[in-house]
mmCIF file of C-alpha atoms in Angstrom:
data_model
loop_
_atom_site.group_PDB
_atom_site.id
_atom_site.type_symbol
_atom_site.label_atom_id
_atom_site.label_comp_id
_atom_site.label_asym_id
_atom_site.label_seq_id
_atom_site.Cartn_x
_atom_site.Cartn_y
_atom_site.Cartn_z
ATOM 1 C CA UNK A 44 13.618 -25.471 -3.539
ATOM 2 C CA UNK A 45 10.404 -22.659 -1.994
ATOM 3 C CA UNK A 46 7.804 -23.031 -4.117
ATOM 4 C CA UNK A 47 7.124 -20.264 -6.704
ATOM 5 C CA UNK A 48 4.245 -18.194 -6.814
ATOM 6 C CA UNK A 49 1.732 -17.753 -9.765
ATOM 7 C CA UNK A 50 4.508 -19.116 -11.479
ATOM 8 C CA UNK A 51 2.385 -19.600 -14.547
ATOM 9 C CA UNK A 52 3.151 -15.406 -14.971
ATOM 10 C CA UNK A 53 6.408 -16.848 -16.729
ATOM 11 C CA UNK A 54 5.319 -18.946 -19.061
ATOM 12 C CA UNK A 55 4.980 -16.060 -22.444
ATOM 13 C CA UNK A 56 6.795 -13.650 -20.299
ATOM 14 C CA UNK A 57 10.500 -13.161 -22.665
ATOM 15 C CA UNK A 58 12.667 -9.918 -22.288
ATOM 16 C CA UNK A 59 14.355 -9.053 -25.548
ATOM 17 C CA UNK A 60 16.413 -7.460 -22.275
ATOM 18 C CA UNK A 61 17.069 -8.460 -18.516
ATOM 19 C CA UNK A 62 18.537 -7.021 -16.071
ATOM 20 C CA UNK A 63 19.397 -7.850 -12.354
ATOM 21 C CA UNK A 64 21.292 -4.984 -10.299
ATOM 22 C CA UNK A 65 22.307 -6.835 -7.427
ATOM 23 C CA UNK A 66 20.851 -9.139 -5.055
ATOM 24 C CA UNK A 67 21.134 -8.981 -1.015
ATOM 25 C CA UNK A 68 19.630 -10.499 1.585
ATOM 26 C CA UNK A 69 15.595 -9.533 1.478
ATOM 27 C CA UNK A 70 12.454 -10.582 1.378
ATOM 28 C CA UNK A 71 13.535 -13.729 3.685
ATOM 29 C CA UNK A 72 10.059 -14.083 5.547
ATOM 30 C CA UNK A 73 8.946 -15.082 1.881
ATOM 31 C CA UNK A 74 12.203 -16.655 0.781
ATOM 32 C CA UNK A 75 13.339 -18.199 3.418
ATOM 33 C CA UNK A 76 16.941 -18.145 2.428
ATOM 34 C CA UNK A 77 19.134 -16.527 -0.104
ATOM 35 C CA UNK A 78 19.692 -19.737 -2.630
ATOM 36 C CA UNK A 79 15.379 -19.790 -3.106
ATOM 37 C CA UNK A 80 15.812 -15.733 -3.334
ATOM 38 C CA UNK A 81 18.165 -15.854 -6.192
ATOM 39 C CA UNK A 82 16.831 -18.749 -7.996
ATOM 40 C CA UNK A 83 13.248 -16.431 -8.061
ATOM 41 C CA UNK A 84 15.232 -13.668 -9.569
ATOM 42 C CA UNK A 85 17.082 -15.510 -12.220
ATOM 43 C CA UNK A 86 13.696 -16.388 -13.760
ATOM 44 C CA UNK A 87 13.209 -13.478 -15.491
ATOM 45 C CA UNK A 88 16.106 -14.944 -18.068
ATOM 46 C CA UNK A 89 14.430 -18.356 -18.456
ATOM 47 C CA UNK A 90 12.355 -18.008 -21.426
ATOM 48 C CA UNK A 91 15.232 -15.925 -23.439
ATOM 49 C CA UNK A 92 17.692 -17.631 -25.488
ATOM 50 C CA UNK A 93 21.098 -16.711 -26.753
ATOM 51 C CA UNK A 94 19.902 -13.040 -29.541
ATOM 52 C CA UNK A 95 19.045 -11.726 -26.695
ATOM 53 C CA UNK A 96 20.335 -10.164 -23.339
ATOM 54 C CA UNK A 97 20.689 -9.920 -19.781
ATOM 55 C CA UNK A 98 22.968 -6.921 -17.143
ATOM 56 C CA UNK A 99 24.059 -7.553 -14.556
ATOM 57 C CA UNK A 100 26.577 -6.211 -11.660
ATOM 58 C CA UNK A 101 30.043 -7.717 -11.511
ATOM 59 C CA UNK A 102 30.312 -6.662 -8.088
ATOM 60 C CA UNK A 103 27.462 -8.402 -6.379
ATOM 61 C CA UNK A 104 28.333 -12.258 -5.761
ATOM 62 C CA UNK A 105 25.185 -13.367 -6.755
ATOM 63 C CA UNK A 106 24.729 -11.760 -9.826
ATOM 64 C CA UNK A 107 28.183 -12.046 -10.492
ATOM 65 C CA UNK A 108 27.416 -16.284 -10.047
ATOM 66 C CA UNK A 109 24.382 -15.774 -12.111
ATOM 67 C CA UNK A 110 27.375 -14.204 -15.262
ATOM 68 C CA UNK A 111 29.069 -17.252 -14.975
ATOM 69 C CA UNK A 112 26.523 -19.367 -14.867
ATOM 70 C CA UNK A 113 25.288 -21.356 -17.773
ATOM 71 C CA UNK A 114 23.088 -18.014 -19.313
ATOM 72 C CA UNK A 115 20.924 -18.310 -22.248
ATOM 73 C CA UNK A 116 20.843 -14.579 -23.123
ATOM 74 C CA UNK A 117 24.531 -12.890 -23.529
ATOM 75 C CA UNK A 118 25.410 -10.984 -20.207
ATOM 76 C CA UNK A 119 26.299 -7.394 -20.777
ATOM 77 C CA UNK A 120 28.477 -6.446 -17.297
ATOM 78 C CA UNK A 121 28.275 -2.933 -14.692
ATOM 79 C CA UNK A 122 30.918 -2.270 -12.378
ATOM 80 C CA UNK A 123 31.294 0.748 -10.112
ATOM 81 C CA UNK A 124 34.542 -0.805 -8.616
ATOM 82 C CA UNK A 125 35.920 -1.656 -11.281
ATOM 83 C CA UNK A 126 37.760 -1.415 -14.734
ATOM 84 C CA UNK A 127 35.766 -4.265 -16.920
ATOM 85 C CA UNK A 128 37.237 -5.625 -20.447
ATOM 86 C CA UNK A 129 33.906 -5.570 -21.627
ATOM 87 C CA UNK A 130 31.118 -3.504 -20.117
ATOM 88 C CA UNK A 131 30.008 -0.690 -18.920
ATOM 89 C CA UNK A 132 32.458 0.826 -15.329
ATOM 90 C CA UNK A 133 32.999 3.753 -13.460
ATOM 91 C CA UNK A 134 36.649 4.829 -13.475
ATOM 92 C CA UNK A 135 37.153 8.579 -11.142
ATOM 93 C CA UNK A 136 34.297 10.615 -12.104
ATOM 94 C CA UNK A 137 33.677 8.966 -15.738
ATOM 95 C CA UNK A 138 31.207 6.184 -16.724
ATOM 96 C CA UNK A 139 33.216 4.456 -19.827
ATOM 97 C CA UNK A 140 31.870 1.551 -21.951
ATOM 98 C CA UNK A 141 34.646 -1.263 -22.833
ATOM 99 C CA UNK A 142 33.922 -2.912 -26.153
ATOM 100 C CA UNK A 143 35.850 -4.937 -28.478
ATOM 101 C CA UNK A 144 38.975 -4.251 -26.967
ATOM 102 C CA UNK A 145 38.059 0.032 -27.311
ATOM 103 C CA UNK A 146 37.058 1.903 -24.556
ATOM 104 C CA UNK A 147 34.882 4.906 -24.496
ATOM 105 C CA UNK A 148 34.298 7.145 -21.972
ATOM 106 C CA UNK A 149 30.077 8.446 -22.008
ATOM 107 C CA UNK A 150 29.842 10.890 -19.367
ATOM 108 C CA UNK A 151 30.963 13.025 -15.924
ATOM 109 C CA UNK A 152 28.648 11.708 -12.844
ATOM 110 C CA UNK A 153 29.146 15.299 -11.455
ATOM 111 C CA UNK A 154 28.603 16.989 -14.676
ATOM 112 C CA UNK A 155 26.001 15.159 -16.489
ATOM 113 C CA UNK A 156 23.910 13.401 -14.220
ATOM 114 C CA UNK A 157 21.661 15.195 -11.632
ATOM 115 C CA UNK A 158 21.096 12.001 -9.076
ATOM 116 C CA UNK A 159 22.913 11.500 -6.123
ATOM 117 C CA UNK A 160 24.849 8.710 -4.986
ATOM 118 C CA UNK A 161 26.949 5.559 -6.000
ATOM 119 C CA UNK A 162 23.997 3.596 -6.616
ATOM 120 C CA UNK A 163 22.661 5.787 -8.532
ATOM 121 C CA UNK A 164 25.627 5.950 -10.608
ATOM 122 C CA UNK A 165 25.123 1.712 -10.874
ATOM 123 C CA UNK A 166 21.302 2.546 -11.782
ATOM 124 C CA UNK A 167 22.712 4.609 -14.979
ATOM 125 C CA UNK A 168 25.069 2.296 -15.952
ATOM 126 C CA UNK A 169 22.525 0.046 -16.195
ATOM 127 C CA UNK A 170 19.560 1.708 -17.977
ATOM 128 C CA UNK A 171 22.552 2.770 -21.132
ATOM 129 C CA UNK A 172 23.731 -1.161 -21.199
ATOM 130 C CA UNK A 173 20.139 -2.164 -21.165
ATOM 131 C CA UNK A 174 18.987 0.583 -23.902
ATOM 132 C CA UNK A 175 21.627 0.552 -26.125
ATOM 133 C CA UNK A 176 21.809 -3.475 -25.994
ATOM 134 C CA UNK A 177 17.661 -2.828 -27.348
ATOM 135 C CA UNK A 178 18.843 -1.118 -29.866
ATOM 136 C CA UNK A 179 19.107 2.997 -28.462
ATOM 137 C CA UNK A 180 21.541 4.991 -29.946
ATOM 138 C CA UNK A 181 23.678 6.581 -27.810
ATOM 139 C CA UNK A 182 22.940 10.033 -28.397
ATOM 140 C CA UNK A 183 19.776 9.977 -26.685
ATOM 141 C CA UNK A 184 20.111 7.767 -24.156
ATOM 142 C CA UNK A 185 23.107 9.678 -22.919
ATOM 143 C CA UNK A 186 20.560 12.841 -23.120
ATOM 144 C CA UNK A 187 18.025 11.149 -21.622
ATOM 145 C CA UNK A 188 20.555 10.486 -18.647
ATOM 146 C CA UNK A 189 20.888 14.452 -18.601
ATOM 147 C CA UNK A 190 17.672 15.371 -18.041
ATOM 148 C CA UNK A 191 16.847 12.544 -15.939
ATOM 149 C CA UNK A 192 15.690 13.772 -12.229
ATOM 150 C CA UNK A 193 15.457 11.587 -8.861
ATOM 151 C CA UNK A 194 11.976 9.576 -8.888
ATOM 152 C CA UNK A 195 9.814 10.272 -5.834
ATOM 153 C CA UNK A 196 10.864 8.601 -2.582
ATOM 154 C CA UNK A 197 14.660 7.605 -4.057
ATOM 155 C CA UNK A 198 17.130 9.785 -2.537
ATOM 156 C CA UNK A 199 14.525 12.322 -3.497
ATOM 157 C CA UNK A 200 15.431 16.346 -2.561
ATOM 158 C CA UNK A 201 12.096 17.840 -0.986
ATOM 159 C CA UNK A 202 12.825 20.922 0.912
ATOM 160 C CA UNK A 203 15.365 22.653 2.609
ATOM 161 C CA UNK A 204 13.608 24.190 6.322
ATOM 162 C CA UNK A 205 15.808 26.145 9.241
ATOM 163 C CA UNK A 206 19.161 25.103 6.647
ATOM 164 C CA UNK A 207 18.371 21.400 6.539
ATOM 165 C CA UNK A 208 17.909 19.121 3.821
ATOM 166 C CA UNK A 209 15.458 17.055 3.467
ATOM 167 C CA UNK A 210 15.050 14.008 1.540
ATOM 168 C CA UNK A 211 12.533 11.437 1.094
ATOM 169 C CA UNK A 212 14.149 7.472 0.670
ATOM 170 C CA UNK A 213 10.955 5.561 1.713
ATOM 171 C CA UNK A 214 11.749 3.296 -1.504
ATOM 172 C CA UNK A 215 14.850 2.025 1.120
ATOM 173 C CA UNK A 216 12.594 -0.392 2.142
ATOM 174 C CA UNK A 217 15.575 -2.855 3.022
ATOM 175 C CA UNK A 218 19.154 -2.552 5.133
ATOM 176 C CA UNK A 219 21.319 -2.663 1.357
ATOM 177 C CA UNK A 220 18.799 0.347 -0.187
ATOM 178 C CA UNK A 221 18.840 2.000 3.344
ATOM 179 C CA UNK A 222 22.458 2.049 3.070
ATOM 180 C CA UNK A 223 22.660 3.560 -0.196
ATOM 181 C CA UNK A 224 20.872 6.101 0.517
ATOM 182 C CA UNK A 225 22.890 7.487 3.498
ATOM 183 C CA UNK A 226 26.250 6.423 1.001
ATOM 184 C CA UNK A 227 24.699 9.420 -0.823
ATOM 185 C CA UNK A 228 25.085 12.162 2.211
ATOM 186 C CA UNK A 229 27.203 14.284 2.095
ATOM 187 C CA UNK A 230 26.594 15.941 5.475
ATOM 188 C CA UNK A 231 25.528 14.751 9.007
ATOM 189 C CA UNK A 232 22.304 13.261 8.480
ATOM 190 C CA UNK A 233 19.525 12.662 11.345
ATOM 191 C CA UNK A 234 17.715 9.533 9.500
ATOM 192 C CA UNK A 235 14.263 7.711 9.872
ATOM 193 C CA UNK A 236 14.362 4.294 9.852
ATOM 194 C CA UNK A 237 12.171 0.666 11.026
ATOM 195 C CA UNK A 238 8.584 -0.237 9.600
ATOM 196 C CA UNK A 239 7.799 -3.863 8.900
ATOM 197 C CA UNK A 240 10.687 -7.129 9.207
ATOM 198 C CA UNK A 241 11.148 -8.727 6.606
ATOM 199 C CA UNK A 242 14.114 -10.832 9.053
ATOM 200 C CA UNK A 243 16.877 -8.884 7.746
ATOM 201 C CA UNK A 244 19.794 -7.692 9.575
ATOM 202 C CA UNK A 245 21.057 -4.108 9.987
ATOM 203 C CA UNK A 246 24.601 -3.817 11.084
ATOM 204 C CA UNK A 247 25.703 -3.378 8.201
ATOM 205 C CA UNK A 248 23.461 -0.210 7.993
ATOM 206 C CA UNK A 249 24.495 1.165 10.940
ATOM 207 C CA UNK A 250 28.374 0.695 10.100
ATOM 208 C CA UNK A 251 27.447 2.677 7.032
ATOM 209 C CA UNK A 252 26.745 5.890 8.727
ATOM 210 C CA UNK A 253 30.330 6.136 9.164
ATOM 211 C CA UNK A 254 30.497 9.755 11.059
ATOM 212 C CA UNK A 255 27.666 11.122 8.934
ATOM 213 C CA UNK A 256 24.585 9.123 11.697
ATOM 214 C CA UNK A 257 23.680 12.931 13.715
ATOM 215 C CA UNK A 258 20.800 10.743 15.083
ATOM 216 C CA UNK A 259 18.286 7.331 14.652
ATOM 217 C CA UNK A 260 14.500 8.383 14.712
ATOM 218 C CA UNK A 261 12.946 5.358 14.955
ATOM 219 C CA UNK A 262 9.368 3.963 14.104
ATOM 220 C CA UNK A 263 7.219 0.691 13.861
ATOM 221 C CA UNK A 264 7.817 -3.206 14.116
ATOM 222 C CA UNK A 265 11.585 -3.268 13.745
ATOM 223 C CA UNK A 266 12.761 -0.246 15.990
ATOM 224 C CA UNK A 267 13.737 -2.211 19.081
ATOM 225 C CA UNK A 268 15.627 -4.158 16.692
ATOM 226 C CA UNK A 269 17.332 -1.428 14.834
ATOM 227 C CA UNK A 270 18.228 0.160 18.522
ATOM 228 C CA UNK A 271 19.917 -2.790 19.891
ATOM 229 C CA UNK A 272 21.852 -3.707 17.316
ATOM 230 C CA UNK A 273 22.729 0.825 17.174
ATOM 231 C CA UNK A 274 23.849 0.295 20.546
ATOM 232 C CA UNK A 275 25.902 -2.809 19.562
ATOM 233 C CA UNK A 276 27.590 -0.496 16.881
ATOM 234 C CA UNK A 277 28.570 2.266 19.676
ATOM 235 C CA UNK A 278 25.767 4.553 18.222
ATOM 236 C CA UNK A 279 23.496 6.209 21.390
ATOM 237 C CA UNK A 280 22.110 9.168 19.763
ATOM 238 C CA UNK A 281 18.352 7.552 19.166
ATOM 239 C CA UNK A 282 14.813 8.487 20.178
ATOM 240 C CA UNK A 283 11.330 6.766 19.370
ATOM 241 C CA UNK A 284 8.006 8.048 17.533
ATOM 242 C CA UNK A 285 4.919 7.014 18.002
ATOM 243 C CA UNK A 286 3.991 8.093 14.360
ATOM 244 C CA UNK A 287 5.413 10.164 11.235
ATOM 245 C CA UNK A 288 4.135 13.807 12.285
ATOM 246 C CA UNK A 289 6.541 12.830 15.318
ATOM 247 C CA UNK A 290 9.210 11.583 13.548
ATOM 248 C CA UNK A 291 8.988 14.655 12.051
ATOM 249 C CA UNK A 292 8.831 16.567 15.053
ATOM 250 C CA UNK A 293 11.286 15.599 16.222
ATOM 251 C CA UNK A 294 14.185 15.496 13.160
ATOM 252 C CA UNK A 295 13.108 19.451 13.064
ATOM 253 C CA UNK A 296 14.916 19.324 16.153
ATOM 254 C CA UNK A 297 17.772 17.573 15.579
ATOM 255 C CA UNK A 298 18.550 18.731 12.155
ATOM 256 C CA UNK A 299 20.135 22.363 12.300
ATOM 257 C CA UNK A 300 22.040 24.290 9.460
ATOM 258 C CA UNK A 301 24.193 22.175 6.939
ATOM 259 C CA UNK A 302 22.352 19.210 8.016
ATOM 260 C CA UNK A 303 20.505 16.759 5.932
ATOM 261 C CA UNK A 304 17.465 14.589 7.364
ATOM 262 C CA UNK A 305 16.976 10.907 5.259
#
């Protein structure tokens, strides 16, 4: 396997509750294969024992395989796509907890959350699972969820200019995270993409536009690769920029009332 960097850091690290939310191709310029990348992620459980907990995504094939393997901590599952016998799952617009043969509705994602997007629903389920496992009363957990606003740089609403909503999603540094961003949009969207090349592919991101992608404004090292991929998928409305100032100028020209810029 690929040798770990600073592996000594894990000698004493023993979380009461750990979590691996999902696993998709990323940082392959460093880890080379998904098997190495998954093994590195799984090391968060290395010093845990049977009295500890690990929260895992039941919908992701890599984390599903982890939980079905020989993990020492007790696994707590969450899912946004299927009902679970044990764990937290999304049922319609409600987050439900299944435990000891009983189910309980915890919150409505539209009424009781300020966050946008399915990815944030999954994040909330994982956070509820982790904090409850750590001993926090559910009443306090749900109050915190209802009051929580989007963190900086992650589908963060910035402003409305000339009728177009602007969102800062610069935390989306790999295709999977960017997919969650465009899925959270409910209107025609001008997207800024590009940046450093970490070895990922862009097909699924382009496919996730699903008619919502209005214009693609590209910048940086991966601009040409993304443009080629977009054209292969029949998306032709592509603009190139030299810096972020030019990106914003182009976005302001492209985005009209009722649109979004991501």
